[in-house]
Amino acid sequence: MLDVANDLHIAKKTIYQFYSGKEELLTAMLDTGFARIHARKKEILDQDISIPEKIQQVMIAMPDSFEVIDFRQLSDLKEKYPKVYARLRRHLETDWEPVINEIQKGIDAGVVRNISIPVLRTMVTASFETFLSTNVLKSEGIQYNDALNQMMDIIMNGIAEDKK
């Protein structure tokens, strides 16, 4: 809390006027962050780009201002703040409707293979959770955004070598 107060150039007690403790502050930050992610997803879905491009971008949507955040630091969240981690999981597992709708549009238009959307959703959610709750990215020296882009490349293009 002292670090946050120092970064904001305010007294620590000022933070406690709005938040009862670290857990409440982290939850508020998490909720605000996901609200911004959902706003970014809407921006992407409103763009005039191909359905596969929309799917690829919207599944890993992040506001530009999040680029400076090292999400690998969240790996301790599960152990230190289980309630905040549970909230993170709820955020990861909900509000998939815009993505599902876009995938279904792609399937209907014949530009996306007819896949099991629940399987894809589970794979992506599990990947997000693993990236955020373990040290795998940190230990391999992989940045969070790079991991997201690699994951989406594998999902969208598979692992087989292009035989063209």
Short mmCIF file of C-alpha atoms in Angstrom, two decimals:
data_model
loop_
_atom_site.label_atom_id
_atom_site.label_comp_id
_atom_site.label_asym_id
_atom_site.label_seq_id
_atom_site.Cartn_x
_atom_site.Cartn_y
_atom_site.Cartn_z
CA MET A 1 0.00 0.00 0.00
CA LEU A 2 2.91 2.29 0.73
CA ASP A 3 4.30 1.71 -2.78
CA VAL A 4 0.91 2.57 -4.30
CA ALA A 5 0.64 5.69 -2.16
CA ASN A 6 4.15 6.78 -3.11
CA ASP A 7 3.46 6.21 -6.83
CA LEU A 8 0.29 8.31 -6.54
CA HIS A 9 2.04 10.96 -4.41
CA ILE A 10 -0.54 10.64 -1.66
CA ALA A 11 -0.53 9.51 1.95
CA LYS A 12 -1.20 5.83 2.61
CA LYS A 13 -4.14 6.78 4.83
CA THR A 14 -5.79 8.43 1.83
CA ILE A 15 -6.03 5.04 0.13
CA TYR A 16 -7.70 3.62 3.23
CA GLN A 17 -10.41 6.29 2.95
CA PHE A 18 -11.54 4.49 -0.22
CA TYR A 19 -10.41 0.88 0.28
CA SER A 20 -10.40 -1.19 3.45
CA GLY A 21 -7.24 -3.03 2.45
CA LYS A 22 -5.08 -4.53 -0.27
CA GLU A 23 -7.64 -7.15 -1.23
CA GLU A 24 -10.37 -4.58 -1.87
CA LEU A 25 -7.95 -2.36 -3.81
CA LEU A 26 -6.75 -5.30 -5.93
CA THR A 27 -10.35 -6.33 -6.64
CA ALA A 28 -11.23 -2.79 -7.73
CA MET A 29 -8.15 -2.66 -9.96
CA LEU A 30 -9.05 -6.04 -11.46
CA ASP A 31 -12.66 -5.00 -12.14
CA THR A 32 -11.52 -1.73 -13.71
CA GLY A 33 -8.94 -3.54 -15.82
CA PHE A 34 -11.48 -6.02 -17.15
CA ALA A 35 -13.95 -3.21 -17.90
CA ARG A 36 -11.24 -1.62 -20.04
CA ILE A 37 -10.50 -4.98 -21.72
CA HIS A 38 -14.18 -5.39 -22.59
CA ALA A 39 -14.28 -1.85 -23.99
CA ARG A 40 -11.26 -2.70 -26.15
CA LYS A 41 -12.99 -5.88 -27.35
CA LYS A 42 -16.00 -3.81 -28.43
CA GLU A 43 -13.70 -1.46 -30.38
CA ILE A 44 -12.16 -4.44 -32.19
CA LEU A 45 -15.55 -5.99 -33.00
CA ASP A 46 -16.68 -2.65 -34.48
CA GLN A 47 -13.67 -2.52 -36.84
CA ASP A 48 -13.98 -3.29 -40.53
CA ILE A 49 -11.59 -6.26 -40.60
CA SER A 50 -12.02 -9.92 -41.47
CA ILE A 51 -13.75 -12.29 -39.06
CA PRO A 52 -10.58 -14.34 -38.41
CA GLU A 53 -8.66 -11.12 -37.64
CA LYS A 54 -11.40 -10.00 -35.26
CA ILE A 55 -11.38 -13.36 -33.49
CA GLN A 56 -7.61 -13.34 -33.15
CA GLN A 57 -7.52 -9.79 -31.82
CA VAL A 58 -10.59 -9.88 -29.59
CA MET A 59 -9.59 -13.06 -27.76
CA ILE A 60 -6.42 -11.43 -26.45
CA ALA A 61 -7.63 -7.83 -26.41
CA MET A 62 -5.75 -5.46 -24.14
CA PRO A 63 -5.86 -1.69 -23.95
CA ASP A 64 -2.62 -0.11 -25.18
CA SER A 65 -1.98 1.31 -21.71
CA PHE A 66 -1.65 -2.26 -20.36
CA GLU A 67 1.53 -2.87 -22.38
CA VAL A 68 3.68 -1.60 -19.52
CA ILE A 69 2.18 -4.03 -16.99
CA ASP A 70 4.12 -7.20 -16.29
CA PHE A 71 1.24 -9.63 -15.83
CA ARG A 72 3.73 -12.34 -14.90
CA GLN A 73 3.86 -10.68 -11.48
CA LEU A 74 0.34 -11.96 -10.79
CA SER A 75 1.63 -15.49 -10.25
CA ASP A 76 1.54 -14.99 -6.46
CA LEU A 77 -2.07 -13.79 -6.48
CA LYS A 78 -3.56 -17.28 -6.05
CA GLU A 79 -1.60 -17.93 -2.87
CA LYS A 80 -1.59 -14.49 -1.26
CA TYR A 81 -5.06 -13.23 -2.22
CA PRO A 82 -7.36 -16.19 -2.97
CA LYS A 83 -10.52 -14.05 -3.10
CA VAL A 84 -8.96 -11.73 -5.66
CA TYR A 85 -7.74 -14.75 -7.62
CA ALA A 86 -11.27 -16.20 -7.58
CA ARG A 87 -12.53 -12.89 -8.99
CA LEU A 88 -9.86 -13.07 -11.71
CA ARG A 89 -11.03 -16.58 -12.65
CA ARG A 90 -14.64 -15.37 -12.86
CA HIS A 91 -13.56 -12.57 -15.18
CA LEU A 92 -11.65 -15.04 -17.38
CA GLU A 93 -14.58 -17.44 -17.56
CA THR A 94 -17.35 -14.90 -18.26
CA ASP A 95 -18.35 -12.49 -21.02
CA TRP A 96 -17.38 -14.85 -23.82
CA GLU A 97 -20.57 -14.10 -25.77
CA PRO A 98 -19.03 -11.53 -28.17
CA VAL A 99 -16.18 -13.92 -29.02
CA ILE A 100 -18.51 -16.90 -29.38
CA ASN A 101 -20.81 -14.88 -31.63
CA GLU A 102 -17.88 -13.88 -33.84
CA ILE A 103 -16.63 -17.46 -34.06
CA GLN A 104 -20.14 -18.64 -34.97
CA LYS A 105 -20.33 -15.92 -37.65
CA GLY A 106 -17.03 -17.20 -39.01
CA ILE A 107 -18.28 -20.79 -39.03
CA ASP A 108 -21.52 -19.75 -40.76
CA ALA A 109 -19.55 -17.73 -43.35
CA GLY A 110 -17.18 -20.64 -43.99
CA VAL A 111 -14.05 -18.73 -42.94
CA VAL A 112 -13.63 -20.61 -39.64
CA ARG A 113 -13.65 -24.39 -39.29
CA ASN A 114 -16.62 -25.90 -37.46
CA ILE A 115 -14.95 -26.37 -34.09
CA SER A 116 -16.17 -27.12 -30.60
CA ILE A 117 -16.46 -23.66 -29.10
CA PRO A 118 -16.60 -25.03 -25.50
CA VAL A 119 -13.28 -26.84 -26.11
CA LEU A 120 -11.68 -23.68 -27.52
CA ARG A 121 -13.03 -21.60 -24.64
CA THR A 122 -11.63 -24.08 -22.10
CA MET A 123 -8.24 -24.14 -23.83
CA VAL A 124 -7.96 -20.35 -23.92
CA THR A 125 -9.22 -19.85 -20.36
CA ALA A 126 -6.81 -22.50 -19.07
CA SER A 127 -3.94 -20.84 -20.93
CA PHE A 128 -4.78 -17.41 -19.48
CA GLU A 129 -5.03 -18.89 -16.01
CA THR A 130 -1.73 -20.76 -16.36
CA PHE A 131 0.04 -17.68 -17.72
CA LEU A 132 -1.23 -15.59 -14.80
CA SER A 133 -0.96 -18.07 -11.93
CA THR A 134 2.33 -19.85 -12.54
CA ASN A 135 5.93 -18.84 -13.14
CA VAL A 136 6.11 -20.65 -16.49
CA LEU A 137 6.43 -17.44 -18.54
CA LYS A 138 8.89 -15.86 -16.15
CA SER A 139 11.08 -18.98 -15.99
CA GLU A 140 11.11 -19.26 -19.79
CA GLY A 141 11.73 -15.54 -20.29
CA ILE A 142 8.51 -15.06 -22.26
CA GLN A 143 6.61 -11.79 -21.99
CA TYR A 144 2.87 -12.10 -21.30
CA ASN A 145 1.83 -10.33 -24.53
CA ASP A 146 4.20 -12.51 -26.55
CA ALA A 147 2.66 -15.61 -24.97
CA LEU A 148 -0.83 -14.41 -25.90
CA ASN A 149 0.22 -13.75 -29.48
CA GLN A 150 1.92 -17.14 -29.76
CA MET A 151 -1.14 -18.86 -28.30
CA MET A 152 -3.42 -17.18 -30.82
CA ASP A 153 -1.06 -17.98 -33.68
CA ILE A 154 -1.19 -21.66 -32.71
CA ILE A 155 -4.99 -21.55 -32.38
CA MET A 156 -5.53 -19.75 -35.66
CA ASN A 157 -2.82 -21.47 -37.73
CA GLY A 158 -2.23 -24.79 -35.96
CA ILE A 159 1.14 -26.46 -35.50
CA ALA A 160 1.47 -28.26 -38.82
CA GLU A 161 3.89 -26.78 -41.34
CA ASP A 162 2.16 -25.06 -44.23
CA LYS A 163 2.48 -27.44 -47.23
CA LYS A 164 1.85 -24.79 -49.93
#
